[in-house]
mmCIF file of C-alpha atoms in Angstrom:
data_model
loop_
_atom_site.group_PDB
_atom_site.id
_atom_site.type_symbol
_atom_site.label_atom_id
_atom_site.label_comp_id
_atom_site.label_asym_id
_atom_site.label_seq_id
_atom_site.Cartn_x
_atom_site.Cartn_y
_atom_site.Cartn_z
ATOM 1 C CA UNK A 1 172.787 34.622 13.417
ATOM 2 C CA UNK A 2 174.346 34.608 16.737
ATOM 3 C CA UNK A 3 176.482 31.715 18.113
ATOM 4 C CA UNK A 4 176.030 29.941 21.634
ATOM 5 C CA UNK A 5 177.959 26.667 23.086
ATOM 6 C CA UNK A 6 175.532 24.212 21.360
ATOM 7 C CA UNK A 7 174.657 26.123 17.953
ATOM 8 C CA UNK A 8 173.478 28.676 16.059
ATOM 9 C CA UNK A 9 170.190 30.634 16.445
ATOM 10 C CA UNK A 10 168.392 32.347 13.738
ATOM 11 C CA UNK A 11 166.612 35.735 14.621
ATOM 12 C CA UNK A 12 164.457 37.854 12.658
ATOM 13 C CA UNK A 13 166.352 40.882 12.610
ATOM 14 C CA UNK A 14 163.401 43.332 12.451
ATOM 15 C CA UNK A 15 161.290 41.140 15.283
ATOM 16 C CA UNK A 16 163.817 39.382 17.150
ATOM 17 C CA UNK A 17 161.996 36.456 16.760
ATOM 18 C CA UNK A 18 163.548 32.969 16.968
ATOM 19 C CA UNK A 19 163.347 31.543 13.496
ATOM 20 C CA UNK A 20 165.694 28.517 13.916
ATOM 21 C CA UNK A 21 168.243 26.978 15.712
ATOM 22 C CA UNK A 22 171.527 24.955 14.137
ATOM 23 C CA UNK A 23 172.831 22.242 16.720
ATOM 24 C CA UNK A 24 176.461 21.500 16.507
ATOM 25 C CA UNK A 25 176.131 18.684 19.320
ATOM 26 C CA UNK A 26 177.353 16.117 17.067
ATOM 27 C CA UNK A 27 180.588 18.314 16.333
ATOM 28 C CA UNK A 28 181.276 18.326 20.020
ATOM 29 C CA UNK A 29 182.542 22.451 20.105
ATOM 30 C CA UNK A 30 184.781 23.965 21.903
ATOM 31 C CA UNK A 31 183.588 27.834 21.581
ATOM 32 C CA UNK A 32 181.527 28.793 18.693
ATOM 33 C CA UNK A 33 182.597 32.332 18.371
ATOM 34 C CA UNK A 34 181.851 34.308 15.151
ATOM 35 C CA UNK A 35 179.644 34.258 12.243
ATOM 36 C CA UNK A 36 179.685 35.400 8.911
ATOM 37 C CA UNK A 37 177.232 34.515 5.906
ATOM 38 C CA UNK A 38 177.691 34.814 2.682
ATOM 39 C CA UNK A 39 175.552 33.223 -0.668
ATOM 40 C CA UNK A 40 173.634 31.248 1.486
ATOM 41 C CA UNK A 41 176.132 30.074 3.128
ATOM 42 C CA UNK A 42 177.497 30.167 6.899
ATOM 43 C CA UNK A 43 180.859 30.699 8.182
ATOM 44 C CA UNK A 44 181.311 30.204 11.673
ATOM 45 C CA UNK A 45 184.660 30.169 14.037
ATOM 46 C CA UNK A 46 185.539 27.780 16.913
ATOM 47 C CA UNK A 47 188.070 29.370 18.801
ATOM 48 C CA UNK A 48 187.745 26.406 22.014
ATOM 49 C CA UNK A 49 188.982 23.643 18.835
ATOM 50 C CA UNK A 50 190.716 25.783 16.260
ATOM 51 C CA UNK A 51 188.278 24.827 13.434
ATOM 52 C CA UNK A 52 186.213 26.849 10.840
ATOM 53 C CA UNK A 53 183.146 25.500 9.960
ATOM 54 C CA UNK A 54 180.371 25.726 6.868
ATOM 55 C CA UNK A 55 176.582 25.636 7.081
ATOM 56 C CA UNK A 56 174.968 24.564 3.504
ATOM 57 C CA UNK A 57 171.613 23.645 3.084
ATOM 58 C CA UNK A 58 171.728 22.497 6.834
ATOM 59 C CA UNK A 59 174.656 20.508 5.986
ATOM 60 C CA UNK A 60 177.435 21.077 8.682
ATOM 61 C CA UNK A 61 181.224 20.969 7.573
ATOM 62 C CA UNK A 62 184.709 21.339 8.662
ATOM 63 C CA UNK A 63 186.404 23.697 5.875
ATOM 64 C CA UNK A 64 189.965 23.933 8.291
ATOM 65 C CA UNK A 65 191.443 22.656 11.453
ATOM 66 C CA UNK A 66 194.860 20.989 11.244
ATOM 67 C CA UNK A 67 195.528 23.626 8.980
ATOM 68 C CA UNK A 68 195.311 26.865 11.584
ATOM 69 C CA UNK A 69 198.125 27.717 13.461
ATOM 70 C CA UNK A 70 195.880 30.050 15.884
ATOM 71 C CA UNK A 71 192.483 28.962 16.699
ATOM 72 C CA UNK A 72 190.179 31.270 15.035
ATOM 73 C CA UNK A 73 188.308 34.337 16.461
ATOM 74 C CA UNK A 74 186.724 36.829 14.473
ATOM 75 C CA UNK A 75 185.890 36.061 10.259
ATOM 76 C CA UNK A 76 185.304 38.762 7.844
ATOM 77 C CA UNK A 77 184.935 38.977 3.899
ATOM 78 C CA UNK A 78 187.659 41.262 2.917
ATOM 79 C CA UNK A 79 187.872 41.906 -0.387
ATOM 80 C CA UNK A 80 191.627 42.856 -0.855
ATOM 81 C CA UNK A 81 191.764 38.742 -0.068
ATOM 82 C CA UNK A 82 188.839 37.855 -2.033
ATOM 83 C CA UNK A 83 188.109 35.467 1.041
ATOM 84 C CA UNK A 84 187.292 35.494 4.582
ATOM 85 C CA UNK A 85 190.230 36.684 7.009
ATOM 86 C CA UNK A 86 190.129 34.776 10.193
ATOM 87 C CA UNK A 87 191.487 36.599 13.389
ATOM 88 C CA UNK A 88 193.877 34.615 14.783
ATOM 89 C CA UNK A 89 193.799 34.277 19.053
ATOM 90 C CA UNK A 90 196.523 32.606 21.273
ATOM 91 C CA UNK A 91 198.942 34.806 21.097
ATOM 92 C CA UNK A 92 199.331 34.530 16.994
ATOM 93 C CA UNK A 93 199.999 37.351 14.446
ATOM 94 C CA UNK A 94 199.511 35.751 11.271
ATOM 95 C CA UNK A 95 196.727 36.777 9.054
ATOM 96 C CA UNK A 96 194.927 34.409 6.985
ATOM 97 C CA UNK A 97 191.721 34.036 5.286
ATOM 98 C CA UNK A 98 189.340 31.238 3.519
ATOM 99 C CA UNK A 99 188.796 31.281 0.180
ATOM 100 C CA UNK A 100 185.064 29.114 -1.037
ATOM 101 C CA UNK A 101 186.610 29.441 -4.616
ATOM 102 C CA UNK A 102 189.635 27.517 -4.180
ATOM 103 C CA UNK A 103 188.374 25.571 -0.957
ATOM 104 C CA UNK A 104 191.581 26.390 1.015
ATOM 105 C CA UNK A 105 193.780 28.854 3.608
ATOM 106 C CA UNK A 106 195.710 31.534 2.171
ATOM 107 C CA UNK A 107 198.140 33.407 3.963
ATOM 108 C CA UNK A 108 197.970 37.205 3.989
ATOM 109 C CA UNK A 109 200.472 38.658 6.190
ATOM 110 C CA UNK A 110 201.517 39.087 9.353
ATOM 111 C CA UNK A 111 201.255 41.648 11.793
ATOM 112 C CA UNK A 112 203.888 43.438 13.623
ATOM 113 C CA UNK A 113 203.068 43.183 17.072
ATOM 114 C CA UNK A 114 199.598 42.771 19.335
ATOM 115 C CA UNK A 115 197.899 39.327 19.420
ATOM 116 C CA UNK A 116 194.416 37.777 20.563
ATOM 117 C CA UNK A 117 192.974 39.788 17.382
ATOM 118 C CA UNK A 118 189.216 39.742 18.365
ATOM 119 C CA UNK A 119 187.628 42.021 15.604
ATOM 120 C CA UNK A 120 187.996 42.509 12.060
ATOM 121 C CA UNK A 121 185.737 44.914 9.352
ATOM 122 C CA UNK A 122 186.593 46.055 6.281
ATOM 123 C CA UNK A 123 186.610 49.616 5.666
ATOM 124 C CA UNK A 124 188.186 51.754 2.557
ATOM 125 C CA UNK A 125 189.882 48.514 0.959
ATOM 126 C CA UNK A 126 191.706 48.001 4.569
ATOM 127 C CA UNK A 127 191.333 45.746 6.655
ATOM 128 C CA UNK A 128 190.748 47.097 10.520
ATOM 129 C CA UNK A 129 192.011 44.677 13.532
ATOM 130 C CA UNK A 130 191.409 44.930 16.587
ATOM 131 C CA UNK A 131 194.098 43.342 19.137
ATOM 132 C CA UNK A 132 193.487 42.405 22.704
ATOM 133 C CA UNK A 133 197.192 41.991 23.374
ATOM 134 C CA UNK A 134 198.560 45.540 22.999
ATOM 135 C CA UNK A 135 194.789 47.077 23.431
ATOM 136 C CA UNK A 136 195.064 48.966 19.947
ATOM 137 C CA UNK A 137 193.188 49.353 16.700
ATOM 138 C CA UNK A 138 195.308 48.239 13.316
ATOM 139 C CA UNK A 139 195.040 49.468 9.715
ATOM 140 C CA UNK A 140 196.053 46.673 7.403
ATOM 141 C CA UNK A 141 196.411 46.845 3.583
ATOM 142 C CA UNK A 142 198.585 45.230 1.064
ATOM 143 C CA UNK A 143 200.903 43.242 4.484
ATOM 144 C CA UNK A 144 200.859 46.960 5.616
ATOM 145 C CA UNK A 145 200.000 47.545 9.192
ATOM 146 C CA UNK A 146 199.687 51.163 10.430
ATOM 147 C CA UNK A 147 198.450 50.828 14.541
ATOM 148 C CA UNK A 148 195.192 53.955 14.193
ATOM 149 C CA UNK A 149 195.471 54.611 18.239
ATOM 150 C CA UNK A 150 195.546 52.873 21.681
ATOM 151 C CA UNK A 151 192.216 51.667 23.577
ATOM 152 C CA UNK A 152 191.596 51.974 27.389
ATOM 153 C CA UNK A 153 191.072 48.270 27.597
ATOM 154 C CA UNK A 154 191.388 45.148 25.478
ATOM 155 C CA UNK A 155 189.360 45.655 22.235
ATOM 156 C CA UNK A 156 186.500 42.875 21.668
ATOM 157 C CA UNK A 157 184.498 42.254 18.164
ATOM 158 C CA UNK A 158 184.681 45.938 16.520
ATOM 159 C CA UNK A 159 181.980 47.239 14.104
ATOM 160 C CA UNK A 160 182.673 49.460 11.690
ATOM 161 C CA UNK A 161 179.925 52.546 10.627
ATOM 162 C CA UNK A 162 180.854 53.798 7.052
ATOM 163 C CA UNK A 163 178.625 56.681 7.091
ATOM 164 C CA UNK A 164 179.321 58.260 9.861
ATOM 165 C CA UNK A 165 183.214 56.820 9.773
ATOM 166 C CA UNK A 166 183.369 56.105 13.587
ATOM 167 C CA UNK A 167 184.475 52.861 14.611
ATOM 168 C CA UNK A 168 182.840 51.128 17.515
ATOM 169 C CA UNK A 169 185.111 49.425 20.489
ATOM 170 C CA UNK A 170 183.213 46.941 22.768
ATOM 171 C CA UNK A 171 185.263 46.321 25.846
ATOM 172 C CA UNK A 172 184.964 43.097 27.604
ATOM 173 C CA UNK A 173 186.437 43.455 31.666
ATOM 174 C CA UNK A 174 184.718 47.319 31.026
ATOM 175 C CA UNK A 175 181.495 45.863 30.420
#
């Protein structure tokens, strides 16, 4: 699934064919940013509006808005919050995350310092952050945050490989 100003497009991962297309007209966004799927269900971010949003069988809902201090960036199932942490841009530090069982925002924690958190993957029962602000790559655990090391630029939507245990850095003004 990748995300675009009107929607979300479906690709065959394999192929790269176009299987379908999800149009968020009617929801007039702002800037569909992340996605994130889980039990047939999507999870996508709208960092232009500060709202999360569900896809269901088609079916198109708001699950937060009023509710986020930070418009949302990144989302990733983490484990250690049995929900999906959103990465929080404008500036805030608070961590929170989205839990389908209980239908509502937790809160999590809060990091130290950095801002306009961009990435998130879990790794290891951590959570790893990656903040545009202070151009640095967190370790976060239990409201722990440990910064792992500096970037040469302003960190953009990590990936994580566990095999290998590299971490990969897209940089946005380094192309």
């Amino acid at each position: 699934w990748v995300a675009d100003a009107d929607g979300l497009h479906g690709f065959d991962r394999f192929s790269g064919k176009h299987l379908e297309f999800i149009d968020f007209s009617d929801h007039a966004p702002g800037f569909l940013n992340d996605v994130e799927a889980a039990a047939g269900v999507l999870y996508v971010t709208d960092t232009g509006k500060a709202r999360l949003f569900s896809i269901e069988n088609g079916e198109i809902s708001v699950l937060a808005a009023e509710e986020l201090e930070s418009p949302p960036n990144g989302i990733v199932w983490y484990s250690g919050a049995d929900g999906f942490v959103l990465a929080p841009w404008g500036g805030g530090l608070d961590l929170k995350a989205w839990r389908p069982s209980e239908g509502e925002l937790i809160e999590l924690g809060r990091l130290p310092e950095g801002g306009n958190i961009d990435g998130l993957e879990e790794y290891d029962g951590r959570l790893i952050v990656a903040s545009q602000v202070d151009q640095a790559i967190w370790s976060w655990r239990d409201g722990e945050a440990v910064k792992l090391f500096n970037t040469p630029g302003r960190p953009a939507d990590i990936g994580v490989d566990s095999r290998r245990e590299r971490i990969a850095v897209p940089y946005i003004a380094l192309d």
